[in-house]
One Martini backbone bead per residue (centre of mass of N, CA, C, O) as a GRO file, in nm:
protein
  406
    1UNK     BB    1   3.611   1.478  -1.451
    2UNK     BB    2   3.604   1.113  -1.442
    3UNK     BB    3   3.622   0.820  -1.520
    4UNK     BB    4   3.693   0.607  -1.231
    5UNK     BB    5   3.608   0.830  -1.047
    6UNK     BB    6   3.352   0.842  -0.813
    7UNK     BB    7   3.370   1.175  -0.766
    8UNK     BB    8   3.318   1.213  -1.051
    9UNK     BB    9   3.033   1.325  -1.171
   10UNK     BB   10   2.873   1.418  -0.909
   11UNK     BB   11   2.539   1.352  -0.779
   12UNK     BB   12   2.355   1.522  -0.521
   13UNK     BB   13   2.071   1.455  -0.376
   14UNK     BB   14   1.858   1.613  -0.196
   15UNK     BB   15   1.655   1.577   0.088
   16UNK     BB   16   1.597   1.889   0.060
   17UNK     BB   17   1.371   2.173  -0.019
   18UNK     BB   18   1.279   2.481  -0.152
   19UNK     BB   19   0.943   2.599  -0.190
   20UNK     BB   20   0.673   2.756  -0.358
   21UNK     BB   21   0.384   2.829  -0.148
   22UNK     BB   22   0.189   3.077  -0.171
   23UNK     BB   23   0.446   3.274  -0.143
   24UNK     BB   24   0.601   3.044   0.025
   25UNK     BB   25   0.860   2.911   0.193
   26UNK     BB   26   0.910   2.553   0.171
   27UNK     BB   27   1.004   2.267   0.337
   28UNK     BB   28   1.096   1.968   0.160
   29UNK     BB   29   1.084   1.637   0.089
   30UNK     BB   30   1.255   1.392  -0.091
   31UNK     BB   31   1.093   1.081  -0.237
   32UNK     BB   32   1.155   1.112  -0.558
   33UNK     BB   33   1.222   1.003  -0.891
   34UNK     BB   34   1.144   1.103  -1.181
   35UNK     BB   35   1.047   1.047  -1.472
   36UNK     BB   36   1.311   1.121  -1.688
   37UNK     BB   37   1.507   1.309  -1.528
   38UNK     BB   38   1.787   1.231  -1.700
   39UNK     BB   39   1.715   1.144  -1.987
   40UNK     BB   40   1.639   1.460  -2.080
   41UNK     BB   41   1.931   1.534  -2.050
   42UNK     BB   42   2.206   1.681  -2.205
   43UNK     BB   43   2.402   1.575  -1.943
   44UNK     BB   44   2.392   1.257  -1.897
   45UNK     BB   45   2.702   1.183  -1.980
   46UNK     BB   46   2.813   1.335  -1.703
   47UNK     BB   47   2.710   1.090  -1.541
   48UNK     BB   48   2.881   0.884  -1.280
   49UNK     BB   49   2.754   0.982  -0.993
   50UNK     BB   50   2.501   0.883  -0.750
   51UNK     BB   51   2.329   1.041  -0.468
   52UNK     BB   52   2.092   0.907  -0.257
   53UNK     BB   53   1.882   0.987  -0.018
   54UNK     BB   54   1.727   0.965   0.251
   55UNK     BB   55   1.368   0.907   0.156
   56UNK     BB   56   1.383   0.753  -0.090
   57UNK     BB   57   1.131   0.530  -0.254
   58UNK     BB   58   1.151   0.616  -0.572
   59UNK     BB   59   1.215   0.518  -0.919
   60UNK     BB   60   1.146   0.614  -1.212
   61UNK     BB   61   1.085   0.586  -1.524
   62UNK     BB   62   1.378   0.639  -1.693
   63UNK     BB   63   1.553   0.827  -1.507
   64UNK     BB   64   1.860   0.695  -1.620
   65UNK     BB   65   1.836   0.663  -1.905
   66UNK     BB   66   2.138   0.682  -2.093
   67UNK     BB   67   2.359   0.686  -1.866
   68UNK     BB   68   2.650   0.569  -1.997
   69UNK     BB   69   2.848   0.665  -1.726
   70UNK     BB   70   2.697   0.519  -1.502
   71UNK     BB   71   2.874   0.352  -1.214
   72UNK     BB   72   2.755   0.502  -0.954
   73UNK     BB   73   2.550   0.423  -0.655
   74UNK     BB   74   2.354   0.557  -0.388
   75UNK     BB   75   2.138   0.364  -0.191
   76UNK     BB   76   1.879   0.381   0.004
   77UNK     BB   77   1.695   0.231   0.275
   78UNK     BB   78   1.404   0.352   0.153
   79UNK     BB   79   1.386   0.188  -0.093
   80UNK     BB   80   1.115   0.013  -0.298
   81UNK     BB   81   1.124   0.132  -0.609
   82UNK     BB   82   1.201   0.024  -0.948
   83UNK     BB   83   1.161   0.132  -1.246
   84UNK     BB   84   1.118   0.123  -1.562
   85UNK     BB   85   1.423   0.175  -1.712
   86UNK     BB   86   1.591   0.339  -1.499
   87UNK     BB   87   1.895   0.181  -1.594
   88UNK     BB   88   1.921   0.190  -1.887
   89UNK     BB   89   2.218   0.202  -2.029
   90UNK     BB   90   2.445   0.161  -1.823
   91UNK     BB   91   2.780   0.129  -1.621
   92UNK     BB   92   2.761  -0.095  -1.435
   93UNK     BB   93   2.948  -0.354  -1.249
   94UNK     BB   94   2.792  -0.323  -0.973
   95UNK     BB   95   2.524  -0.456  -0.748
   96UNK     BB   96   2.316  -0.357  -0.463
   97UNK     BB   97   2.016  -0.460  -0.335
   98UNK     BB   98   1.814  -0.360  -0.119
   99UNK     BB   99   1.596  -0.496   0.123
  100UNK     BB  100   1.360  -0.270   0.058
  101UNK     BB  101   1.317  -0.378  -0.219
  102UNK     BB  102   1.019  -0.496  -0.396
  103UNK     BB  103   1.064  -0.375  -0.700
  104UNK     BB  104   1.151  -0.456  -1.046
  105UNK     BB  105   1.131  -0.336  -1.341
  106UNK     BB  106   1.110  -0.323  -1.659
  107UNK     BB  107   1.427  -0.291  -1.779
  108UNK     BB  108   1.595  -0.150  -1.549
  109UNK     BB  109   1.903  -0.295  -1.652
  110UNK     BB  110   1.904  -0.291  -1.940
  111UNK     BB  111   2.214  -0.278  -2.111
  112UNK     BB  112   2.418  -0.324  -1.867
  113UNK     BB  113   2.695  -0.471  -1.984
  114UNK     BB  114   2.897  -0.441  -1.718
  115UNK     BB  115   2.711  -0.612  -1.542
  116UNK     BB  116   2.830  -0.876  -1.316
  117UNK     BB  117   2.753  -0.792  -1.013
  118UNK     BB  118   2.479  -0.942  -0.823
  119UNK     BB  119   2.319  -0.822  -0.530
  120UNK     BB  120   2.143  -0.906  -0.220
  121UNK     BB  121   2.057  -0.789   0.061
  122UNK     BB  122   2.146  -0.862   0.384
  123UNK     BB  123   1.969  -0.869   0.703
  124UNK     BB  124   1.958  -0.870   1.054
  125UNK     BB  125   1.636  -0.767   1.088
  126UNK     BB  126   1.551  -0.830   0.778
  127UNK     BB  127   1.407  -0.941   0.499
  128UNK     BB  128   1.390  -0.939   0.190
  129UNK     BB  129   1.113  -0.786  -0.007
  130UNK     BB  130   1.153  -0.906  -0.272
  131UNK     BB  131   0.901  -1.016  -0.535
  132UNK     BB  132   0.982  -0.853  -0.817
  133UNK     BB  133   1.084  -0.928  -1.159
  134UNK     BB  134   1.095  -0.799  -1.450
  135UNK     BB  135   1.098  -0.767  -1.767
  136UNK     BB  136   1.421  -0.749  -1.871
  137UNK     BB  137   1.578  -0.632  -1.621
  138UNK     BB  138   1.878  -0.803  -1.701
  139UNK     BB  139   1.919  -0.766  -1.986
  140UNK     BB  140   2.221  -0.742  -2.132
  141UNK     BB  141   2.418  -0.848  -1.930
  142UNK     BB  142   2.703  -0.992  -1.714
  143UNK     BB  143   2.561  -1.195  -1.549
  144UNK     BB  144   2.651  -1.518  -1.381
  145UNK     BB  145   2.528  -1.485  -1.079
  146UNK     BB  146   2.236  -1.577  -0.862
  147UNK     BB  147   2.066  -1.490  -0.543
  148UNK     BB  148   1.748  -1.516  -0.457
  149UNK     BB  149   1.530  -1.409  -0.265
  150UNK     BB  150   1.271  -1.557  -0.084
  151UNK     BB  151   1.032  -1.355  -0.209
  152UNK     BB  152   1.078  -1.436  -0.495
  153UNK     BB  153   0.775  -1.497  -0.720
  154UNK     BB  154   0.847  -1.296  -0.976
  155UNK     BB  155   0.955  -1.372  -1.315
  156UNK     BB  156   1.007  -1.237  -1.599
  157UNK     BB  157   1.038  -1.208  -1.910
  158UNK     BB  158   1.365  -1.203  -1.993
  159UNK     BB  159   1.522  -1.109  -1.734
  160UNK     BB  160   1.812  -1.282  -1.838
  161UNK     BB  161   1.859  -1.211  -2.120
  162UNK     BB  162   2.151  -1.213  -2.275
  163UNK     BB  163   2.339  -1.385  -2.077
  164UNK     BB  164   2.605  -1.560  -1.882
  165UNK     BB  165   2.430  -1.729  -1.714
  166UNK     BB  166   2.495  -2.023  -1.482
  167UNK     BB  167   2.365  -1.936  -1.187
  168UNK     BB  168   2.063  -2.019  -0.990
  169UNK     BB  169   1.893  -1.913  -0.691
  170UNK     BB  170   1.573  -2.036  -0.566
  171UNK     BB  171   1.397  -1.983  -0.252
  172UNK     BB  172   1.117  -2.000  -0.365
  173UNK     BB  173   0.844  -2.233  -0.390
  174UNK     BB  174   0.639  -2.015  -0.585
  175UNK     BB  175   0.763  -1.945  -0.858
  176UNK     BB  176   0.715  -1.742  -1.129
  177UNK     BB  177   0.799  -1.796  -1.484
  178UNK     BB  178   0.902  -1.662  -1.760
  179UNK     BB  179   0.964  -1.666  -2.074
  180UNK     BB  180   1.304  -1.659  -2.106
  181UNK     BB  181   1.439  -1.566  -1.830
  182UNK     BB  182   1.661  -1.783  -1.903
  183UNK     BB  183   1.909  -1.943  -2.000
  184UNK     BB  184   1.930  -2.269  -2.106
  185UNK     BB  185   2.218  -2.333  -1.939
  186UNK     BB  186   2.116  -2.298  -1.669
  187UNK     BB  187   2.172  -2.339  -1.326
  188UNK     BB  188   1.961  -2.478  -1.076
  189UNK     BB  189   1.856  -2.386  -0.737
  190UNK     BB  190   1.614  -2.574  -0.549
  191UNK     BB  191   1.318  -2.691  -0.431
  192UNK     BB  192   1.204  -2.989  -0.384
  193UNK     BB  193   0.881  -3.018  -0.526
  194UNK     BB  194   0.826  -2.747  -0.623
  195UNK     BB  195   0.679  -2.507  -0.812
  196UNK     BB  196   0.940  -2.405  -0.927
  197UNK     BB  197   1.035  -2.667  -1.053
  198UNK     BB  198   0.786  -2.713  -1.232
  199UNK     BB  199   0.810  -2.448  -1.395
  200UNK     BB  200   1.086  -2.504  -1.520
  201UNK     BB  201   1.017  -2.771  -1.663
  202UNK     BB  202   0.782  -2.649  -1.837
  203UNK     BB  203   1.011  -2.461  -1.989
  204UNK     BB  204   1.272  -2.679  -2.037
  205UNK     BB  205   1.439  -2.712  -1.798
  206UNK     BB  206   1.722  -2.938  -1.672
  207UNK     BB  207   1.937  -2.784  -1.481
  208UNK     BB  208   1.840  -2.927  -1.178
  209UNK     BB  209   1.891  -2.854  -0.829
  210UNK     BB  210   1.775  -3.003  -0.509
  211UNK     BB  211   1.939  -2.800  -0.246
  212UNK     BB  212   1.707  -2.632  -0.112
  213UNK     BB  213   1.584  -2.499   0.163
  214UNK     BB  214   1.273  -2.468   0.331
  215UNK     BB  215   1.216  -2.132   0.483
  216UNK     BB  216   0.937  -1.993   0.448
  217UNK     BB  217   0.760  -2.086   0.692
  218UNK     BB  218   0.951  -1.968   0.912
  219UNK     BB  219   0.909  -1.673   0.828
  220UNK     BB  220   0.603  -1.658   0.929
  221UNK     BB  221   0.726  -1.703   1.253
  222UNK     BB  222   0.890  -1.438   1.264
  223UNK     BB  223   0.956  -1.216   1.528
  224UNK     BB  224   1.088  -0.875   1.462
  225UNK     BB  225   0.927  -0.633   1.533
  226UNK     BB  226   0.727  -0.350   1.671
  227UNK     BB  227   0.515  -0.058   1.629
  228UNK     BB  228   0.234   0.130   1.760
  229UNK     BB  229  -0.049   0.320   1.689
  230UNK     BB  230  -0.333   0.517   1.824
  231UNK     BB  231  -0.695   0.544   1.813
  232UNK     BB  232  -0.949   0.729   1.993
  233UNK     BB  233  -1.310   0.628   2.042
  234UNK     BB  234  -1.490   0.625   2.281
  235UNK     BB  235  -1.439   0.292   2.371
  236UNK     BB  236  -1.245   0.290   2.127
  237UNK     BB  237  -0.956   0.116   1.970
  238UNK     BB  238  -0.705   0.187   1.717
  239UNK     BB  239  -0.502   0.100   1.475
  240UNK     BB  240  -0.292   0.345   1.281
  241UNK     BB  241   0.013   0.224   1.302
  242UNK     BB  242   0.331   0.099   1.156
  243UNK     BB  243   0.660  -0.015   1.281
  244UNK     BB  244   0.925  -0.234   1.144
  245UNK     BB  245   1.046  -0.580   1.073
  246UNK     BB  246   0.818  -0.785   1.090
  247UNK     BB  247   0.694  -1.069   0.982
  248UNK     BB  248   0.539  -1.156   1.258
  249UNK     BB  249   0.228  -0.993   1.331
  250UNK     BB  250   0.098  -0.882   1.649
  251UNK     BB  251  -0.178  -0.767   1.775
  252UNK     BB  252  -0.272  -0.618   2.038
  253UNK     BB  253  -0.515  -0.664   2.285
  254UNK     BB  254  -0.376  -0.497   2.524
  255UNK     BB  255  -0.353  -0.156   2.652
  256UNK     BB  256  -0.178   0.136   2.746
  257UNK     BB  257  -0.316   0.457   2.728
  258UNK     BB  258  -0.178   0.770   2.609
  259UNK     BB  259  -0.256   1.078   2.621
  260UNK     BB  260  -0.181   1.402   2.542
  261UNK     BB  261  -0.213   1.480   2.866
  262UNK     BB  262  -0.101   1.191   3.011
  263UNK     BB  263  -0.326   1.007   3.032
  264UNK     BB  264  -0.390   0.681   3.175
  265UNK     BB  265  -0.525   0.386   3.022
  266UNK     BB  266  -0.596   0.077   3.127
  267UNK     BB  267  -0.677  -0.204   2.963
  268UNK     BB  268  -0.723  -0.174   2.653
  269UNK     BB  269  -0.915  -0.285   2.393
  270UNK     BB  270  -0.856  -0.380   2.080
  271UNK     BB  271  -1.089  -0.329   1.795
  272UNK     BB  272  -0.903  -0.216   1.543
  273UNK     BB  273  -0.847  -0.103   1.206
  274UNK     BB  274  -0.751   0.146   1.040
  275UNK     BB  275  -0.720   0.330   0.784
  276UNK     BB  276  -0.433   0.246   0.622
  277UNK     BB  277  -0.237   0.133   0.836
  278UNK     BB  278  -0.020  -0.024   0.637
  279UNK     BB  279  -0.015   0.129   0.366
  280UNK     BB  280   0.146   0.386   0.511
  281UNK     BB  281   0.383   0.201   0.553
  282UNK     BB  282   0.727   0.151   0.507
  283UNK     BB  283   0.684  -0.171   0.629
  284UNK     BB  284   0.474  -0.351   0.463
  285UNK     BB  285   0.676  -0.562   0.313
  286UNK     BB  286   0.763  -0.711   0.599
  287UNK     BB  287   0.488  -0.855   0.605
  288UNK     BB  288   0.386  -1.211   0.636
  289UNK     BB  289   0.223  -1.220   0.911
  290UNK     BB  290  -0.105  -1.232   1.092
  291UNK     BB  291  -0.246  -1.132   1.417
  292UNK     BB  292  -0.575  -1.127   1.531
  293UNK     BB  293  -0.726  -1.057   1.810
  294UNK     BB  294  -0.927  -1.076   2.047
  295UNK     BB  295  -1.157  -0.786   1.991
  296UNK     BB  296  -1.158  -0.770   1.703
  297UNK     BB  297  -1.415  -0.620   1.468
  298UNK     BB  298  -1.232  -0.427   1.264
  299UNK     BB  299  -1.144  -0.387   0.913
  300UNK     BB  300  -1.057  -0.134   0.743
  301UNK     BB  301  -0.997   0.041   0.483
  302UNK     BB  302  -0.695  -0.051   0.345
  303UNK     BB  303  -0.517  -0.169   0.578
  304UNK     BB  304  -0.351  -0.405   0.369
  305UNK     BB  305  -0.290  -0.282   0.117
  306UNK     BB  306  -0.003  -0.386  -0.050
  307UNK     BB  307   0.091  -0.637   0.122
  308UNK     BB  308   0.274  -0.839  -0.071
  309UNK     BB  309   0.384  -1.055   0.175
  310UNK     BB  310   0.110  -1.133   0.278
  311UNK     BB  311   0.026  -1.491   0.366
  312UNK     BB  312  -0.102  -1.470   0.671
  313UNK     BB  313  -0.418  -1.506   0.865
  314UNK     BB  314  -0.560  -1.441   1.186
  315UNK     BB  315  -0.890  -1.475   1.286
  316UNK     BB  316  -1.128  -1.367   1.492
  317UNK     BB  317  -1.436  -1.424   1.646
  318UNK     BB  318  -1.503  -1.101   1.678
  319UNK     BB  319  -1.539  -1.058   1.391
  320UNK     BB  320  -1.755  -0.843   1.165
  321UNK     BB  321  -1.557  -0.655   0.971
  322UNK     BB  322  -1.469  -0.613   0.617
  323UNK     BB  323  -1.348  -0.386   0.429
  324UNK     BB  324  -1.261  -0.223   0.170
  325UNK     BB  325  -0.952  -0.329   0.052
  326UNK     BB  326  -0.809  -0.462   0.302
  327UNK     BB  327  -0.652  -0.723   0.114
  328UNK     BB  328  -0.547  -0.607  -0.131
  329UNK     BB  329  -0.269  -0.723  -0.285
  330UNK     BB  330  -0.190  -0.982  -0.156
  331UNK     BB  331  -0.051  -1.322  -0.059
  332UNK     BB  332  -0.307  -1.467  -0.041
  333UNK     BB  333  -0.407  -1.817  -0.005
  334UNK     BB  334  -0.660  -2.031  -0.059
  335UNK     BB  335  -0.801  -2.065   0.260
  336UNK     BB  336  -1.087  -1.909   0.423
  337UNK     BB  337  -1.235  -1.827   0.752
  338UNK     BB  338  -1.557  -1.731   0.888
  339UNK     BB  339  -1.733  -1.646   1.140
  340UNK     BB  340  -2.049  -1.580   1.283
  341UNK     BB  341  -1.984  -1.253   1.318
  342UNK     BB  342  -1.974  -1.206   1.024
  343UNK     BB  343  -2.156  -0.938   0.826
  344UNK     BB  344  -1.909  -0.808   0.640
  345UNK     BB  345  -1.783  -0.781   0.292
  346UNK     BB  346  -1.612  -0.588   0.095
  347UNK     BB  347  -1.499  -0.434  -0.164
  348UNK     BB  348  -1.228  -0.600  -0.262
  349UNK     BB  349  -1.103  -0.724   0.003
  350UNK     BB  350  -0.958  -0.986  -0.186
  351UNK     BB  351  -0.834  -0.860  -0.418
  352UNK     BB  352  -0.556  -0.986  -0.579
  353UNK     BB  353  -0.550  -1.279  -0.490
  354UNK     BB  354  -0.514  -1.651  -0.411
  355UNK     BB  355  -0.797  -1.717  -0.347
  356UNK     BB  356  -1.028  -2.016  -0.360
  357UNK     BB  357  -1.157  -2.041  -0.058
  358UNK     BB  358  -1.475  -1.976   0.122
  359UNK     BB  359  -1.599  -1.947   0.461
  360UNK     BB  360  -1.953  -1.877   0.546
  361UNK     BB  361  -2.150  -1.910   0.838
  362UNK     BB  362  -2.316  -1.656   0.808
  363UNK     BB  363  -2.629  -1.607   0.660
  364UNK     BB  364  -2.605  -1.264   0.699
  365UNK     BB  365  -2.371  -1.215   0.518
  366UNK     BB  366  -2.232  -0.957   0.345
  367UNK     BB  367  -2.145  -0.941  -0.010
  368UNK     BB  368  -1.946  -0.774  -0.215
  369UNK     BB  369  -1.814  -0.663  -0.483
  370UNK     BB  370  -1.533  -0.835  -0.552
  371UNK     BB  371  -1.429  -0.964  -0.279
  372UNK     BB  372  -1.323  -1.188  -0.472
  373UNK     BB  373  -1.182  -1.379  -0.677
  374UNK     BB  374  -1.205  -1.520  -0.955
  375UNK     BB  375  -1.342  -1.852  -0.885
  376UNK     BB  376  -1.442  -1.862  -0.615
  377UNK     BB  377  -1.526  -2.072  -0.348
  378UNK     BB  378  -1.843  -2.065  -0.178
  379UNK     BB  379  -1.906  -2.145   0.158
  380UNK     BB  380  -2.253  -2.194   0.253
  381UNK     BB  381  -2.557  -2.159   0.343
  382UNK     BB  382  -2.862  -2.224   0.268
  383UNK     BB  383  -3.009  -1.911   0.192
  384UNK     BB  384  -2.793  -1.720   0.190
  385UNK     BB  385  -2.633  -1.426   0.108
  386UNK     BB  386  -2.400  -1.569  -0.035
  387UNK     BB  387  -2.574  -1.719  -0.241
  388UNK     BB  388  -2.700  -1.470  -0.367
  389UNK     BB  389  -2.434  -1.354  -0.465
  390UNK     BB  390  -2.363  -1.584  -0.661
  391UNK     BB  391  -2.631  -1.577  -0.836
  392UNK     BB  392  -2.584  -1.292  -0.953
  393UNK     BB  393  -2.349  -1.438  -1.157
  394UNK     BB  394  -2.466  -1.682  -1.329
  395UNK     BB  395  -2.516  -1.522  -1.614
  396UNK     BB  396  -2.236  -1.501  -1.643
  397UNK     BB  397  -2.008  -1.624  -1.866
  398UNK     BB  398  -1.774  -1.634  -1.628
  399UNK     BB  399  -1.856  -1.706  -1.358
  400UNK     BB  400  -1.718  -1.595  -1.077
  401UNK     BB  401  -1.871  -1.814  -0.892
  402UNK     BB  402  -1.900  -2.076  -0.640
  403UNK     BB  403  -2.138  -2.293  -0.482
  404UNK     BB  404  -2.127  -2.438  -0.140
  405UNK     BB  405  -2.275  -2.629   0.082
  406UNK     BB  406  -2.290  -2.630   0.468
   0.00000   0.00000   0.00000
């Protein structure tokens, strides 16, 4: 029996299960729902209610697609990604997206024609980290009104196509909006004079009210708390992991370090960021701005890769090295400046960002392949290694970089 009873047709995904590894039973945690997990089931129409346990971080593409009677779902606070078409053609009437979800894939809820109420969780300890809504994500639903979280800055083509949507509030000042993302008659509430307003008008939307306060910059300065772990290779100490509520994250300059044997070494200066420090953190999407203190000399490989909401970084004068992929696919934009001590910037260190201008004052600083996005203007001394790096690409028909002498 199913009907409207939320407990009927109920599937509870276990948080852990026993698997056979090398002929031994091993207890493992379940962290994801695989692509097509329920879509390919002959019993998918018998699924009315799904309970996902804490620990699930992603729902794969088309995982529940075609579960035409799926009306209720319990989403854990650990979920960060909803894959393309994950819930296409389901029967939700209302949905609350947790504040931990960073991206909603193409067509994720398309065709869920009963879906009328769409909310995004507000959280007392951290702001919703959602930054991307994919193409046709909510197309052909019955959503009438939506208030998008402040971090949403990418709204795909036809995201809300073929809906009765009448009111949308966009709180991000720099949202890019795909063609046909909203019905023509939609009323928009946005920040006056923002890029979001300009983008909407460029797409031909006219019912735009500029009554939203710009709170994005204040978000970059909110220190919401967190904890670090450290790795020691005497005399150096590195940040090895982070957990917390994000906002503005300041790396400690000096700490008292406790070794495994209980020995305490006081007033140790933190020297760097270990490999994948934030990339491996479940809280990486919560980080909006970063302060690296004096004493930090190295940001190692992939330390902040995929910190999608990281929009501002303060670099110390002591910094000497930024390793490969250190800040790849973050939200850094505009101009960054490196002091005289920086001697190397690794492969794709700032790839996939919105950086437009870079100042490199050390004439001996080595710049690796694709360190910056295509088209970046590199300001550096005449005869510097940075100039040599730019000239290396001058014969390329696309001319990757431009050099300006300082």
